[in-house]
PDB file of C-alpha atoms and ligand atoms in Angstrom:
ATOM      1  CA  UNK A 199     158.419 125.082 139.092  1.00  0.00           C
ATOM      2  CA  UNK A 200     155.056 126.887 141.252  1.00  0.00           C
ATOM      3  CA  UNK A 201     155.299 129.527 139.575  1.00  0.00           C
ATOM      4  CA  UNK A 202     154.618 128.132 136.055  1.00  0.00           C
ATOM      5  CA  UNK A 203     152.158 125.198 136.546  1.00  0.00           C
ATOM      6  CA  UNK A 204     149.304 127.175 136.172  1.00  0.00           C
ATOM      7  CA  UNK A 205     151.178 128.517 133.122  1.00  0.00           C
ATOM      8  CA  UNK A 206     151.110 125.141 131.798  1.00  0.00           C
ATOM      9  CA  UNK A 207     147.182 123.810 132.257  1.00  0.00           C
ATOM     10  CA  UNK A 208     146.181 127.037 130.456  1.00  0.00           C
ATOM     11  CA  UNK A 209     149.056 125.933 127.191  1.00  0.00           C
ATOM     12  CA  UNK A 210     147.447 122.267 127.464  1.00  0.00           C
ATOM     13  CA  UNK A 211     144.005 124.183 127.372  1.00  0.00           C
ATOM     14  CA  UNK A 212     144.518 126.230 124.730  1.00  0.00           C
ATOM     15  CA  UNK A 213     146.309 122.672 122.641  1.00  0.00           C
ATOM     16  CA  UNK A 214     142.976 120.722 122.860  1.00  0.00           C
ATOM     17  CA  UNK A 215     141.065 123.731 121.646  1.00  0.00           C
ATOM     18  CA  UNK A 216     143.152 124.276 118.407  1.00  0.00           C
ATOM     19  CA  UNK A 217     142.457 121.062 117.620  1.00  0.00           C
ATOM     20  CA  UNK A 218     139.157 120.697 118.225  1.00  0.00           C
ATOM     21  CA  UNK A 219     138.801 123.634 115.814  1.00  0.00           C
ATOM     22  CA  UNK A 220     140.058 121.427 112.491  1.00  0.00           C
ATOM     23  CA  UNK A 221     138.536 118.904 113.231  1.00  0.00           C
ATOM     24  CA  UNK A 222     135.593 117.333 111.437  1.00  0.00           C
ATOM     25  CA  UNK A 223     131.480 118.339 113.881  1.00  0.00           C
ATOM     26  CA  UNK A 224     129.869 116.040 114.881  1.00  0.00           C
ATOM     27  CA  UNK A 225     126.380 117.616 115.986  1.00  0.00           C
ATOM     28  CA  UNK A 226     124.024 116.229 112.907  1.00  0.00           C
ATOM     29  CA  UNK A 227     121.656 118.641 111.575  1.00  0.00           C
ATOM     30  CA  UNK A 228     118.036 117.619 112.700  1.00  0.00           C
ATOM     31  CA  UNK A 229     115.805 117.303 111.682  1.00  0.00           C
ATOM     32  CA  UNK A 230     117.013 118.151 108.348  1.00  0.00           C
ATOM     33  CA  UNK A 231     119.750 115.221 108.798  1.00  0.00           C
ATOM     34  CA  UNK A 232     118.095 112.090 110.458  1.00  0.00           C
ATOM     35  CA  UNK A 233     121.099 109.306 111.427  1.00  0.00           C
ATOM     36  CA  UNK A 234     120.742 106.440 109.799  1.00  0.00           C
ATOM     37  CA  UNK A 235     119.412 103.693 112.533  1.00  0.00           C
ATOM     38  CA  UNK A 236     120.317 100.656 113.258  1.00  0.00           C
ATOM     39  CA  UNK A 237     119.204  97.334 111.921  1.00  0.00           C
ATOM     40  CA  UNK A 238     118.345  96.419 114.687  1.00  0.00           C
ATOM     41  CA  UNK A 239     116.657  99.453 116.064  1.00  0.00           C
ATOM     42  CA  UNK A 240     113.279  99.004 117.289  1.00  0.00           C
ATOM     43  CA  UNK A 241     111.128 102.233 116.104  1.00  0.00           C
ATOM     44  CA  UNK A 242     107.158 102.686 115.535  1.00  0.00           C
ATOM     45  CA  UNK A 243     105.771  99.459 114.574  1.00  0.00           C
ATOM     46  CA  UNK A 244     103.944  99.117 110.858  1.00  0.00           C
ATOM     47  CA  UNK A 245     101.488  97.013 110.210  1.00  0.00           C
ATOM     48  CA  UNK A 246     102.421  95.146 106.911  1.00  0.00           C
ATOM     49  CA  UNK A 247     100.359  94.184 103.416  1.00  0.00           C
ATOM     50  CA  UNK A 248     100.766  91.649 100.456  1.00  0.00           C
ATOM     51  CA  UNK A 249     102.335  92.969  97.476  1.00  0.00           C
ATOM     52  CA  UNK A 250      98.144  92.913  96.068  1.00  0.00           C
ATOM     53  CA  UNK A 251      97.322  95.244  99.097  1.00  0.00           C
ATOM     54  CA  UNK A 252      95.669  92.370 101.101  1.00  0.00           C
ATOM     55  CA  UNK A 253      96.498  93.147 105.513  1.00  0.00           C
ATOM     56  CA  UNK A 254      98.272  90.743 106.452  1.00  0.00           C
ATOM     57  CA  UNK A 255      97.049  90.571 110.027  1.00  0.00           C
ATOM     58  CA  UNK A 256      94.479  87.849 110.634  1.00  0.00           C
ATOM     59  CA  UNK A 257      93.457  89.684 113.470  1.00  0.00           C
ATOM     60  CA  UNK A 258      94.574  86.087 116.041  1.00  0.00           C
ATOM     61  CA  UNK A 259      95.736  89.181 118.601  1.00  0.00           C
ATOM     62  CA  UNK A 260      98.763  87.060 119.926  1.00  0.00           C
ATOM     63  CA  UNK A 261     100.520  89.995 119.198  1.00  0.00           C
ATOM     64  CA  UNK A 262      98.168  91.321 122.573  1.00  0.00           C
ATOM     65  CA  UNK A 263      98.828  88.509 124.136  1.00  0.00           C
ATOM     66  CA  UNK A 264     102.082  88.522 124.566  1.00  0.00           C
ATOM     67  CA  UNK A 265     103.088  92.486 125.839  1.00  0.00           C
ATOM     68  CA  UNK A 266     103.606  92.595 128.111  1.00  0.00           C
ATOM     69  CA  UNK A 267     102.880  96.192 128.570  1.00  0.00           C
ATOM     70  CA  UNK A 268      99.328  94.959 127.528  1.00  0.00           C
ATOM     71  CA  UNK A 269      99.526  98.006 125.020  1.00  0.00           C
ATOM     72  CA  UNK A 270      98.045  96.421 122.237  1.00  0.00           C
ATOM     73  CA  UNK A 271      94.130  95.708 121.589  1.00  0.00           C
ATOM     74  CA  UNK A 272      92.604  94.028 118.489  1.00  0.00           C
ATOM     75  CA  UNK A 273      88.988  93.155 117.873  1.00  0.00           C
ATOM     76  CA  UNK A 274      88.574  90.398 114.945  1.00  0.00           C
ATOM     77  CA  UNK A 275      86.354  90.287 112.429  1.00  0.00           C
ATOM     78  CA  UNK A 276      85.483  87.708 108.938  1.00  0.00           C
ATOM     79  CA  UNK A 277      86.200  88.702 105.942  1.00  0.00           C
ATOM     80  CA  UNK A 278      84.198  87.636 102.704  1.00  0.00           C
ATOM     81  CA  UNK A 279      85.615  87.275  99.570  1.00  0.00           C
ATOM     82  CA  UNK A 280      82.726  90.244  98.878  1.00  0.00           C
ATOM     83  CA  UNK A 281      84.072  92.632 101.637  1.00  0.00           C
ATOM     84  CA  UNK A 282      87.974  90.472 102.255  1.00  0.00           C
ATOM     85  CA  UNK A 283      90.886  92.936 104.729  1.00  0.00           C
ATOM     86  CA  UNK A 284      93.622  90.166 104.966  1.00  0.00           C
ATOM     87  CA  UNK A 285      93.840  86.692 103.881  1.00  0.00           C
ATOM     88  CA  UNK A 286      92.363  83.705 106.129  1.00  0.00           C
ATOM     89  CA  UNK A 287      88.506  83.641 107.490  1.00  0.00           C
ATOM     90  CA  UNK A 288      89.424  86.505 109.994  1.00  0.00           C
ATOM     91  CA  UNK A 289      91.211  89.741 110.156  1.00  0.00           C
ATOM     92  CA  UNK A 290      91.369  93.109 112.686  1.00  0.00           C
ATOM     93  CA  UNK A 291      88.786  95.320 112.943  1.00  0.00           C
ATOM     94  CA  UNK A 292      90.244  97.178 115.174  1.00  0.00           C
ATOM     95  CA  UNK A 293      93.476  97.870 116.212  1.00  0.00           C
ATOM     96  CA  UNK A 294      95.323  99.667 119.012  1.00  0.00           C
ATOM     97  CA  UNK A 295      98.660 100.597 120.237  1.00  0.00           C
ATOM     98  CA  UNK A 296      98.990 102.881 123.054  1.00  0.00           C
ATOM     99  CA  UNK A 297     102.846 103.541 122.750  1.00  0.00           C
ATOM    100  CA  UNK A 298     102.996 105.674 125.797  1.00  0.00           C
ATOM    101  CA  UNK A 299     102.933 101.887 127.513  1.00  0.00           C
ATOM    102  CA  UNK A 300     104.494 100.401 124.919  1.00  0.00           C
ATOM    103  CA  UNK A 301     108.244  99.721 125.838  1.00  0.00           C
ATOM    104  CA  UNK A 302     110.098  98.716 122.123  1.00  0.00           C
ATOM    105  CA  UNK A 303     110.391  95.170 123.474  1.00  0.00           C
ATOM    106  CA  UNK A 304     109.421  93.879 120.310  1.00  0.00           C
ATOM    107  CA  UNK A 305     107.656  91.066 121.895  1.00  0.00           C
ATOM    108  CA  UNK A 306     104.467  91.327 119.909  1.00  0.00           C
ATOM    109  CA  UNK A 307     106.728  90.787 116.327  1.00  0.00           C
ATOM    110  CA  UNK A 308     107.771  87.568 117.298  1.00  0.00           C
ATOM    111  CA  UNK A 309     104.798  86.041 118.336  1.00  0.00           C
ATOM    112  CA  UNK A 310     102.846  87.562 115.030  1.00  0.00           C
ATOM    113  CA  UNK A 311     102.323  84.402 112.784  1.00  0.00           C
ATOM    114  CA  UNK A 312     101.826  86.436 109.609  1.00  0.00           C
ATOM    115  CA  UNK A 313     104.978  88.679 109.768  1.00  0.00           C
ATOM    116  CA  UNK A 314     102.569  91.066 110.125  1.00  0.00           C
ATOM    117  CA  UNK A 315     103.419  93.999 112.649  1.00  0.00           C
ATOM    118  CA  UNK A 316     107.098  95.162 112.406  1.00  0.00           C
ATOM    119  CA  UNK A 317     109.013  97.470 114.401  1.00  0.00           C
ATOM    120  CA  UNK A 318     110.616 100.257 111.740  1.00  0.00           C
ATOM    121  CA  UNK A 319     112.590 103.127 111.573  1.00  0.00           C
ATOM    122  CA  UNK A 320     110.713 105.401 112.918  1.00  0.00           C
ATOM    123  CA  UNK A 321     111.083 107.672 115.719  1.00  0.00           C
ATOM    124  CA  UNK A 322     109.668 110.501 115.841  1.00  0.00           C
ATOM    125  CA  UNK A 323     107.419 110.017 118.419  1.00  0.00           C
ATOM    126  CA  UNK A 324     105.828 113.494 120.116  1.00  0.00           C
ATOM    127  CA  UNK A 325     102.767 113.633 121.724  1.00  0.00           C
ATOM    128  CA  UNK A 326     100.553 116.803 123.368  1.00  0.00           C
ATOM    129  CA  UNK A 327      98.179 114.556 124.461  1.00  0.00           C
ATOM    130  CA  UNK A 328      97.334 111.408 125.594  1.00  0.00           C
ATOM    131  CA  UNK A 329      95.232 110.607 122.999  1.00  0.00           C
ATOM    132  CA  UNK A 330      97.907 111.525 120.217  1.00  0.00           C
ATOM    133  CA  UNK A 331      99.774 108.403 122.054  1.00  0.00           C
ATOM    134  CA  UNK A 332      96.620 106.350 120.596  1.00  0.00           C
ATOM    135  CA  UNK A 333      97.705 105.174 117.439  1.00  0.00           C
ATOM    136  CA  UNK A 334      94.666 103.274 115.264  1.00  0.00           C
ATOM    137  CA  UNK A 335      95.376 101.005 112.504  1.00  0.00           C
ATOM    138  CA  UNK A 336      94.542 103.562 110.018  1.00  0.00           C
ATOM    139  CA  UNK A 337      98.587 105.250 110.907  1.00  0.00           C
ATOM    140  CA  UNK A 338      99.147 101.756 110.897  1.00  0.00           C
ATOM    141  CA  UNK A 339      99.507  99.999 108.098  1.00  0.00           C
ATOM    142  CA  UNK A 340     102.032 100.637 104.850  1.00  0.00           C
ATOM    143  CA  UNK A 341     101.133 102.521 102.312  1.00  0.00           C
ATOM    144  CA  UNK A 342      99.777 101.133  98.843  1.00  0.00           C
ATOM    145  CA  UNK A 343     102.138 100.815  96.910  1.00  0.00           C
ATOM    146  CA  UNK A 344     103.019  99.377  93.411  1.00  0.00           C
ATOM    147  CA  UNK A 345     100.067  97.017  92.390  1.00  0.00           C
ATOM    148  CA  UNK A 346      98.449  96.177  94.779  1.00  0.00           C
ATOM    149  CA  UNK A 347      94.608  97.724  95.807  1.00  0.00           C
ATOM    150  CA  UNK A 348      92.989  99.461  98.904  1.00  0.00           C
ATOM    151  CA  UNK A 349      91.097  96.909 101.681  1.00  0.00           C
ATOM    152  CA  UNK A 350      88.431  96.408 101.724  1.00  0.00           C
ATOM    153  CA  UNK A 351      88.397  93.853  98.611  1.00  0.00           C
ATOM    154  CA  UNK A 352      86.459  91.973  96.372  1.00  0.00           C
ATOM    155  CA  UNK A 353      88.679  88.804  95.821  1.00  0.00           C
ATOM    156  CA  UNK A 354      88.358  85.187  93.477  1.00  0.00           C
ATOM    157  CA  UNK A 355      86.202  82.851  95.776  1.00  0.00           C
ATOM    158  CA  UNK A 356      88.274  80.265  97.726  1.00  0.00           C
ATOM    159  CA  UNK A 357      91.148  82.190  96.412  1.00  0.00           C
ATOM    160  CA  UNK A 358      92.401  83.484  99.584  1.00  0.00           C
ATOM    161  CA  UNK A 359      90.686  80.893 102.605  1.00  0.00           C
ATOM    162  CA  UNK A 360      94.189  80.149 104.101  1.00  0.00           C
ATOM    163  CA  UNK A 361      95.855  82.656 106.681  1.00  0.00           C
ATOM    164  CA  UNK A 362      99.079  82.864 105.506  1.00  0.00           C
ATOM    165  CA  UNK A 363      98.980  82.720 101.418  1.00  0.00           C
ATOM    166  CA  UNK A 364     101.616  81.558  99.488  1.00  0.00           C
ATOM    167  CA  UNK A 365     102.344  85.181  98.255  1.00  0.00           C
ATOM    168  CA  UNK A 366     104.800  87.960  97.240  1.00  0.00           C
ATOM    169  CA  UNK A 367     105.831  90.096 100.304  1.00  0.00           C
ATOM    170  CA  UNK A 368     106.704  93.934  99.202  1.00  0.00           C
ATOM    171  CA  UNK A 369     110.429  93.979 100.496  1.00  0.00           C
ATOM    172  CA  UNK A 370     111.565  90.671  99.131  1.00  0.00           C
TER     173      UNK A 370
HETATM  174  S1  SF4 B 178     107.101  96.385 121.992  1.00  0.00           S
HETATM  175 FE1  SF4 B 178     106.891  95.153 123.328  1.00  0.00          FE
HETATM  176  S2  SF4 B 178     105.348  96.524 124.662  1.00  0.00           S
HETATM  177 FE2  SF4 B 178     105.185  97.723 122.353  1.00  0.00          FE
HETATM  178  S3  SF4 B 178     103.490  97.124 121.594  1.00  0.00           S
HETATM  179 FE3  SF4 B 178     105.131  95.058 121.254  1.00  0.00          FE
HETATM  180  S4  SF4 B 178     104.784  93.704 123.131  1.00  0.00           S
HETATM  181 FE4  SF4 B 178     104.319  95.660 123.564  1.00  0.00          FE
HETATM  182  S1  SF4 B 179      99.598  91.778 114.222  1.00  0.00           S
HETATM  183 FE1  SF4 B 179     100.520  89.289 114.427  1.00  0.00          FE
HETATM  184  S2  SF4 B 179      99.292  88.393 115.987  1.00  0.00           S
HETATM  185 FE2  SF4 B 179      98.550  90.632 116.056  1.00  0.00          FE
HETATM  186  S3  SF4 B 179      96.390  90.460 115.945  1.00  0.00           S
HETATM  187 FE3  SF4 B 179      97.845  90.866 113.771  1.00  0.00          FE
HETATM  188  S4  SF4 B 179      98.698  88.838 112.549  1.00  0.00           S
HETATM  189 FE4  SF4 B 179      97.665  88.176 114.397  1.00  0.00          FE
END
């Protein structure tokens, strides 16, 4: 019986190989094909806009205060109707995220009063230089869509005095 043991093991192994040969491959041909991420996935941040192109970020720096990794740096400046970036008094003149520090906890997203910063589904983050890991506002801002215009905009006096205006969200 002991003589047959190696043979039984061999047959079992070959059976596993044979079964696997006819299974559907699980390999994803990345980067040509990408698997959809889960709904709660937290990837690279995006700074959102309203449908008219105004930036949702009002430069309040609550996200920076909430960040446990000290990854966000915000500087704000005054808006005017002749040069308006966002609704309300102030906008983020500087907004940087150090992706090497970020732990993708989502606290910044939770802290934001205008839903400006959102952790999206982008996961292709690779750097060959530490400087590339600094994402400035220009890289984080989402592109203009539909009827939206680039910022700064010239707006009607008194039209966007509230920091959180009643405006349609492009995603709605
Ligand atoms: S996801 Fe977390 S660690 Fe990353 S920037 Fe936001 S608060 Fe900071
Ligand atoms: S992203 Fe939100 S919390 Fe951060 S500065 Fe802009 S408005 Fe404030």
